[in-house]
CSV table of C-alpha atoms in Angstrom, one decimal:
chain,number,residue,atom,x,y,z
A,1,MET,CA,81.2,-160.6,110.7
A,2,THR,CA,84.2,-162.4,112.3
A,3,ASP,CA,84.2,-164.0,115.7
A,4,GLU,CA,86.3,-161.0,116.9
A,5,THR,CA,83.5,-158.5,116.0
A,6,LYS,CA,81.4,-157.2,118.8
A,7,THR,CA,77.8,-155.9,118.5
A,8,ILE,CA,77.7,-154.3,121.9
A,9,TRP,CA,80.4,-153.8,124.6
A,10,TRP,CA,81.3,-151.8,127.7
A,11,ASN,CA,83.6,-148.8,127.4
A,12,ASP,CA,85.7,-148.8,130.5
A,13,GLU,CA,87.3,-145.4,129.8
A,14,ASN,CA,83.9,-143.5,129.8
A,15,ASN,CA,81.7,-146.0,131.7
A,16,SER,CA,79.4,-146.1,128.7
A,17,ILE,CA,77.9,-148.6,126.3
A,18,MET,CA,79.2,-149.0,122.7
A,19,MET,CA,77.1,-150.6,120.0
A,20,ILE,CA,76.6,-151.0,116.3
A,21,ASP,CA,73.7,-148.9,115.1
A,22,GLN,CA,71.8,-151.6,113.2
A,23,THR,CA,69.3,-149.1,111.7
A,24,LYS,CA,72.2,-147.7,109.5
A,25,LEU,CA,73.1,-151.0,107.9
A,26,PRO,CA,73.8,-152.0,105.2
A,27,VAL,CA,74.5,-148.5,103.9
A,28,GLU,CA,76.7,-147.3,106.8
A,29,PHE,CA,78.6,-149.1,109.6
A,30,VAL,CA,78.2,-146.7,112.6
A,31,VAL,CA,79.2,-147.3,116.2
A,32,ILE,CA,77.4,-145.2,118.7
A,33,GLU,CA,78.2,-144.4,122.4
A,34,VAL,CA,75.3,-144.6,124.8
A,35,LYS,CA,75.8,-142.6,128.0
A,36,THR,CA,72.4,-142.6,129.6
A,37,VAL,CA,69.7,-145.1,130.4
A,38,GLU,CA,67.1,-143.0,128.6
A,39,ARG,CA,69.3,-143.1,125.4
A,40,LEU,CA,69.6,-146.9,125.8
A,41,ALA,CA,65.9,-147.3,126.1
A,42,ASP,CA,65.4,-145.3,122.9
A,43,ALA,CA,68.0,-147.4,121.1
A,44,ILE,CA,66.2,-150.6,122.1
A,45,ARG,CA,62.8,-149.2,121.0
A,46,ARG,CA,64.3,-147.9,117.7
A,47,LEU,CA,66.0,-151.3,117.1
A,48,GLU,CA,69.5,-149.8,117.0
A,49,VAL,CA,70.2,-152.8,119.2
A,50,ARG,CA,68.0,-155.8,118.8
A,51,GLY,CA,67.9,-159.6,118.9
A,52,ALA,CA,67.2,-161.6,122.1
A,53,PRO,CA,70.8,-162.4,123.3
A,54,ALA,CA,72.0,-158.8,122.4
A,55,LEU,CA,69.0,-157.4,124.4
A,56,GLY,CA,70.0,-159.5,127.4
A,57,VAL,CA,73.5,-158.0,127.2
A,58,ALA,CA,72.0,-154.5,126.6
A,59,GLY,CA,69.8,-154.9,129.6
A,60,ALA,CA,72.7,-156.0,131.8
A,61,PHE,CA,74.9,-153.1,130.6
A,62,GLY,CA,71.9,-150.8,131.2
A,63,VAL,CA,71.7,-151.6,134.9
A,64,ALA,CA,75.5,-151.1,135.2
A,65,LEU,CA,75.1,-147.8,133.4
A,66,SER,CA,72.4,-146.7,135.8
A,67,ALA,CA,74.5,-147.7,138.8
A,68,VAL,CA,77.6,-145.8,137.7
A,69,SER,CA,75.5,-142.8,136.6
A,70,CYS,CA,73.7,-142.3,139.9
A,71,THR,CA,75.8,-140.1,142.1
A,72,SER,CA,73.4,-140.0,145.0
A,73,ASP,CA,73.9,-142.8,147.5
A,74,VAL,CA,70.6,-141.9,149.2
A,75,GLU,CA,68.6,-142.3,145.9
A,76,PHE,CA,70.7,-145.1,144.5
A,77,ALA,CA,68.4,-148.1,145.0
A,78,GLU,CA,65.3,-146.3,143.9
A,79,THR,CA,67.0,-144.9,140.8
A,80,VAL,CA,68.4,-148.2,139.6
A,81,ALA,CA,65.1,-149.9,140.2
A,82,SER,CA,63.3,-147.2,138.2
A,83,ASP,CA,65.8,-147.4,135.3
A,84,ALA,CA,65.5,-151.2,135.3
A,85,ALA,CA,61.7,-150.9,135.0
A,86,LEU,CA,62.1,-148.4,132.1
A,87,LEU,CA,64.4,-150.8,130.2
A,88,LYS,CA,62.1,-153.8,130.8
A,89,SER,CA,59.1,-151.9,129.3
A,90,THR,CA,60.8,-151.2,126.0
A,91,ARG,CA,60.4,-154.8,124.5
A,92,PRO,CA,58.0,-156.9,126.5
A,93,THR,CA,58.0,-160.0,124.4
A,94,ALA,CA,61.8,-160.6,124.4
A,95,VAL,CA,62.6,-162.5,127.6
A,96,ASN,CA,66.4,-162.1,127.5
A,97,LEU,CA,66.1,-158.3,128.1
A,98,ALA,CA,64.4,-158.8,131.5
A,99,TRP,CA,66.7,-161.8,132.2
A,100,GLY,CA,69.9,-159.7,131.8
A,101,ILE,CA,68.5,-156.9,133.8
A,102,ASP,CA,67.4,-159.1,136.7
A,103,LYS,CA,70.7,-161.0,136.7
A,104,VAL,CA,72.7,-157.8,137.3
A,105,LEU,CA,70.1,-156.5,139.8
A,106,ARG,CA,70.6,-159.7,141.9
A,107,SER,CA,74.4,-159.2,141.9
A,108,MET,CA,73.8,-155.8,143.6
A,109,GLU,CA,71.2,-156.8,146.2
A,110,ASN,CA,71.7,-155.3,149.7
A,111,LEU,CA,75.1,-153.9,148.9
A,112,PRO,CA,76.4,-150.4,149.6
A,113,PRO,CA,76.4,-148.3,146.4
A,114,GLU,CA,80.1,-148.2,145.8
A,115,MET,CA,80.4,-152.0,145.9
A,116,ALA,CA,77.2,-152.4,144.0
A,117,ARG,CA,78.5,-150.2,141.1
A,118,PHE,CA,81.6,-152.3,140.8
A,119,LEU,CA,79.7,-155.6,140.9
A,120,ALA,CA,77.1,-154.4,138.4
A,121,ILE,CA,79.8,-153.7,135.8
A,122,THR,CA,81.5,-157.0,136.6
A,123,ALA,CA,78.2,-159.0,136.3
A,124,ALA,CA,77.2,-157.3,133.0
A,125,LYS,CA,80.6,-158.0,131.5
A,126,THR,CA,80.3,-161.6,132.6
A,127,ILE,CA,76.9,-161.9,130.9
A,128,ALA,CA,78.4,-160.5,127.6
A,129,GLU,CA,81.4,-163.0,127.8
A,130,ALA,CA,79.1,-165.9,128.5
A,131,ASP,CA,76.9,-165.0,125.6
A,132,GLU,CA,79.9,-165.2,123.2
A,133,LYS,CA,80.9,-168.7,124.5
A,134,CYS,CA,77.2,-169.8,124.5
A,135,CYS,CA,76.8,-168.9,120.8
A,136,MET,CA,80.0,-170.7,119.8
A,137,GLN,CA,78.9,-173.9,121.5
A,138,LEU,CA,75.3,-173.6,120.2
A,139,GLY,CA,76.7,-173.1,116.7
A,140,HIS,CA,78.8,-176.2,117.0
A,141,ASN,CA,75.9,-178.2,118.3
A,142,GLY,CA,73.6,-177.1,115.4
A,143,ALA,CA,76.2,-177.4,112.6
A,144,THR,CA,76.2,-181.2,112.9
A,145,LEU,CA,72.5,-181.1,111.9
A,146,LEU,CA,73.1,-179.4,108.5
A,147,PRO,CA,73.8,-181.4,105.4
A,148,GLN,CA,77.3,-181.5,103.9
A,149,ILE,CA,75.9,-179.6,100.9
A,150,GLY,CA,72.6,-177.8,101.1
A,151,THR,CA,70.5,-174.6,101.3
A,152,VAL,CA,69.2,-173.2,104.6
A,153,LEU,CA,66.3,-170.8,104.8
A,154,THR,CA,66.4,-168.3,107.7
A,155,HIS,CA,64.1,-165.4,108.8
A,156,CYS,CA,64.9,-162.0,110.3
A,157,ASN,CA,68.4,-161.8,111.8
A,158,ALA,CA,69.6,-164.2,114.4
A,159,GLY,CA,73.3,-163.6,113.7
A,160,ALA,CA,76.2,-161.8,115.3
A,161,LEU,CA,74.2,-158.6,115.3
A,162,ALA,CA,71.6,-160.2,117.5
A,163,CYS,CA,74.1,-161.4,120.0
A,164,SER,CA,77.5,-160.3,121.4
A,165,THR,CA,79.0,-162.0,118.4
A,166,TRP,CA,78.7,-165.2,116.2
A,167,GLY,CA,75.0,-165.6,116.4
A,168,THR,CA,72.4,-168.3,117.1
A,169,ALA,CA,70.8,-169.3,113.8
A,170,LEU,CA,73.6,-167.8,111.8
A,171,GLY,CA,76.0,-169.1,114.4
A,172,VAL,CA,74.9,-172.6,113.3
A,173,ILE,CA,75.5,-171.7,109.7
A,174,ARG,CA,78.9,-170.1,110.4
A,175,SER,CA,80.0,-173.1,112.4
A,176,ALA,CA,78.9,-175.5,109.6
A,177,HIS,CA,80.8,-173.3,107.1
A,178,LYS,CA,83.9,-173.4,109.4
A,179,MET,CA,83.6,-177.2,109.4
A,180,GLY,CA,83.9,-177.2,105.6
A,181,LYS,CA,80.2,-177.8,104.8
A,182,LYS,CA,79.0,-176.2,101.6
A,183,ILE,CA,76.0,-174.3,102.9
A,184,SER,CA,74.2,-171.6,101.1
A,185,VAL,CA,71.5,-169.4,102.7
A,186,VAL,CA,68.2,-168.1,101.6
A,187,SER,CA,67.4,-165.0,103.7
A,188,CYS,CA,63.8,-163.8,103.9
A,189,GLU,CA,63.7,-160.0,103.7
A,190,THR,CA,61.5,-159.8,106.9
A,191,ARG,CA,59.0,-157.0,106.5
A,192,PRO,CA,58.4,-154.4,107.6
A,193,LEU,CA,61.9,-153.4,108.7
A,194,LEU,CA,63.9,-155.8,106.5
A,195,GLN,CA,66.2,-157.3,109.1
A,196,GLY,CA,66.8,-160.3,106.8
A,197,ALA,CA,67.7,-158.2,103.8
A,198,ARG,CA,69.6,-155.5,105.6
A,199,LEU,CA,71.3,-157.4,108.4
A,200,THR,CA,71.4,-161.1,107.7
A,201,ALA,CA,72.5,-160.7,104.0
A,202,TRP,CA,75.1,-158.1,105.1
A,203,GLU,CA,76.6,-160.4,107.7
A,204,LEU,CA,76.8,-163.5,105.5
A,205,HIS,CA,78.1,-161.6,102.5
A,206,HIS,CA,80.7,-160.0,104.7
A,207,ASP,CA,81.8,-163.5,105.8
A,208,ASN,CA,81.8,-164.9,102.2
A,209,ILE,CA,79.0,-167.3,102.9
A,210,PRO,CA,76.7,-167.6,99.9
A,211,VAL,CA,73.4,-165.8,100.5
A,212,THR,CA,70.3,-164.9,98.4
A,213,SER,CA,67.6,-162.6,99.6
A,214,ILE,CA,63.9,-163.2,98.8
A,215,ILE,CA,60.6,-161.7,99.7
A,216,ASP,CA,59.0,-163.4,102.7
A,217,SER,CA,56.1,-164.8,100.7
A,218,GLU,CA,58.4,-166.6,98.2
A,219,ALA,CA,59.6,-169.1,100.8
A,220,ALA,CA,56.8,-171.6,100.4
A,221,TYR,CA,57.2,-171.7,96.6
A,222,LEU,CA,61.0,-172.4,97.0
A,223,MET,CA,60.1,-175.2,99.4
A,224,ARG,CA,57.7,-176.7,96.9
A,225,LYS,CA,60.3,-176.5,94.2
A,226,GLY,CA,62.8,-178.5,96.4
A,227,LYS,CA,65.2,-175.5,96.8
A,228,ILE,CA,65.3,-175.6,100.6
A,229,ASP,CA,66.9,-178.4,102.7
A,230,CYS,CA,66.1,-177.1,106.2
A,231,VAL,CA,65.0,-174.0,108.1
A,232,VAL,CA,66.9,-172.5,111.0
A,233,VAL,CA,65.6,-169.5,112.9
A,234,GLY,CA,66.2,-167.8,116.2
A,235,ALA,CA,63.8,-167.1,119.1
A,236,ASP,CA,62.9,-164.2,121.3
A,237,ARG,CA,61.1,-166.4,123.9
A,238,ILE,CA,60.3,-170.1,124.2
A,239,THR,CA,57.4,-171.1,126.4
A,240,LYS,CA,56.1,-174.6,127.3
A,241,ASP,CA,54.1,-174.7,124.1
A,242,ALA,CA,55.4,-172.2,121.6
A,243,VAL,CA,58.4,-170.4,120.1
A,244,PHE,CA,58.0,-166.6,119.8
A,245,ASN,CA,60.1,-165.1,117.0
A,246,LYS,CA,59.9,-162.4,114.4
A,247,ILE,CA,56.5,-162.2,112.7
A,248,GLY,CA,56.5,-164.6,109.7
A,249,THR,CA,58.2,-167.4,111.5
A,250,TYR,CA,55.0,-169.3,112.0
A,251,MET,CA,54.1,-169.4,108.3
A,252,HIS,CA,57.6,-170.8,107.5
A,253,ALA,CA,57.1,-173.5,110.1
A,254,VAL,CA,53.7,-174.5,108.7
A,255,CYS,CA,55.1,-174.6,105.1
A,256,ALA,CA,58.2,-176.6,106.2
A,257,LYS,CA,55.9,-179.1,108.0
A,258,HIS,CA,53.8,-179.5,104.8
A,259,HIS,CA,56.9,-180.1,102.7
A,260,ASN,CA,58.6,-182.4,105.2
A,261,ILE,CA,61.5,-180.0,105.7
A,262,PRO,CA,63.3,-179.9,109.1
A,263,PHE,CA,62.5,-176.7,111.0
A,264,TYR,CA,65.1,-175.9,113.7
A,265,VAL,CA,65.1,-173.2,116.3
A,266,ALA,CA,68.4,-172.0,117.7
A,267,ALA,CA,68.3,-170.3,121.1
A,268,PRO,CA,70.3,-170.2,124.3
A,269,ILE,CA,68.8,-171.5,127.6
A,270,SER,CA,68.3,-167.9,128.7
A,271,THR,CA,65.5,-167.5,126.0
A,272,PHE,CA,63.4,-170.2,127.7
A,273,ASP,CA,60.4,-169.1,129.8
A,274,VAL,CA,59.7,-172.5,131.2
A,275,GLU,CA,56.9,-171.4,133.6
A,276,ALA,CA,54.8,-169.7,130.9
A,277,VAL,CA,52.5,-170.8,128.1
A,278,GLU,CA,51.7,-168.9,124.8
A,279,ALA,CA,48.6,-167.3,126.2
A,280,ASP,CA,50.6,-165.7,129.0
A,281,ILE,CA,52.8,-163.6,126.7
A,282,ILE,CA,52.2,-160.1,125.6
A,283,VAL,CA,53.1,-159.8,121.9
A,284,GLU,CA,54.5,-156.4,121.1
A,285,GLU,CA,52.7,-154.3,118.5
A,286,ARG,CA,54.7,-151.7,116.8
A,287,SER,CA,53.7,-148.4,115.1
A,288,ARG,CA,51.5,-148.0,112.0
A,289,ASP,CA,54.3,-146.0,110.3
A,290,GLU,CA,56.5,-149.1,109.9
A,291,VAL,CA,54.0,-150.7,107.6
A,292,ALA,CA,52.2,-147.7,106.1
A,293,ALA,CA,55.4,-146.1,104.7
A,294,PHE,CA,58.4,-147.4,102.9
A,295,TRP,CA,61.6,-145.3,102.8
A,296,GLY,CA,59.6,-142.3,103.8
A,297,LYS,CA,56.9,-142.7,101.1
A,298,PRO,CA,53.3,-143.7,102.0
A,299,THR,CA,52.3,-147.2,100.9
A,300,VAL,CA,48.9,-147.4,102.7
A,301,PRO,CA,46.1,-144.8,102.2
A,302,GLU,CA,45.7,-142.4,105.0
A,303,GLY,CA,43.0,-143.5,107.4
A,304,VAL,CA,43.4,-147.2,106.7
A,305,PRO,CA,44.5,-149.1,109.9
A,306,VAL,CA,47.3,-151.7,110.0
A,307,ILE,CA,48.1,-154.6,112.3
A,308,ASN,CA,51.8,-154.7,113.1
A,309,TYR,CA,52.7,-157.5,115.5
A,310,ALA,CA,56.5,-157.7,116.0
A,311,PHE,CA,56.4,-161.4,116.8
A,312,ASP,CA,54.3,-164.5,116.2
A,313,ALA,CA,54.1,-167.8,118.1
A,314,THR,CA,55.0,-171.2,116.5
A,315,PRO,CA,53.5,-174.3,118.2
A,316,LEU,CA,56.2,-176.7,119.4
A,317,SER,CA,54.5,-179.4,117.4
A,318,LEU,CA,56.0,-177.8,114.2
A,319,VAL,CA,59.5,-177.6,115.6
A,320,THR,CA,61.9,-180.5,114.6
A,321,GLY,CA,64.5,-179.6,117.2
A,322,ILE,CA,65.7,-176.7,119.4
A,323,ILE,CA,69.4,-176.1,119.3
A,324,THR,CA,70.9,-174.8,122.5
A,325,GLU,CA,74.4,-174.5,124.1
A,326,VAL,CA,73.7,-177.7,126.1
A,327,GLY,CA,72.6,-179.8,123.2
A,328,VAL,CA,69.7,-180.3,120.8
A,329,LEU,CA,66.3,-180.8,122.3
A,330,TYR,CA,63.8,-183.0,120.5
A,331,PRO,CA,60.1,-183.8,120.9
A,332,PRO,CA,58.3,-184.6,123.1
A,333,TYR,CA,59.6,-181.4,124.6
A,334,ASP,CA,60.0,-181.3,128.4
A,335,PHE,CA,61.7,-178.2,129.7
A,336,SER,CA,61.3,-179.0,133.4
A,337,ASN,CA,65.1,-179.8,133.8
A,338,LEU,CA,66.0,-176.3,132.4
A,339,ARG,CA,64.6,-174.6,135.5
A,340,GLN,CA,67.9,-175.3,137.3
A,341,MET,CA,70.1,-173.8,134.6
């Protein structure tokens, strides 16, 4: 994807949300129009839109959509608050979703409905524009960490599809590529929904950046064989003591540590939850069907339960550095100064 490509944006003509339906990739490139908050909530649950920064933008646009859709001034505040709560409930682990929602809600506080509607759209658009600039700066900051020639392993999709555009982990790779560095990528397939195989490989192949897909459990062996120079992943929430990201990230961090391979996390400041620790966070568990069937065919015997956590937590002791739009953070990690940002 180029830096002009958007994952999610506001349609001024219809006062609606436009987004790439990520469940259709890589077979089809489909843009959908979301006209109701209920439809947006469904899109978030179904992962039609996903990725921490993109969810922040989606949440912001969702509040704006609620505001412009509510025609009753008497019920306006109650309706918007109810819609905001619905959207927050869809993905409890991803902090950016609630962050985007709350930011737009604050812009509307104690204002008459007509003015609140206008400011909600303005605030949501500002969040989307800021996300794009953030990713570009974050990518530049991280690109300097990558070797001139090397192979980067990444997990899930922390690319343009996970943001407004450009990406976080893939933004680092794109920026390095733009600098002239010869970087190739190993993309873990990311079971059970294959975001790495379907989305990351699609993005990088589209941009002519060399990419190879592997099964998740192959990563450690490639590290052992000296085929991986560093790992760069995204994040859905960063607490005082851990990085929450797509399930499977923790095992890559453990293996990278064992093989003395740098393990970087790329995430905007909005992904930090600096008041919380790992034990405070609810980790989303998704349906049995995602694991028990593959392309519509059963892969687990009926009656056998599955465990399907969407995310895991990687201790900060395994993280070489955290790449943000304000610079690269290194151990010992102290996020107290981020509270003011």
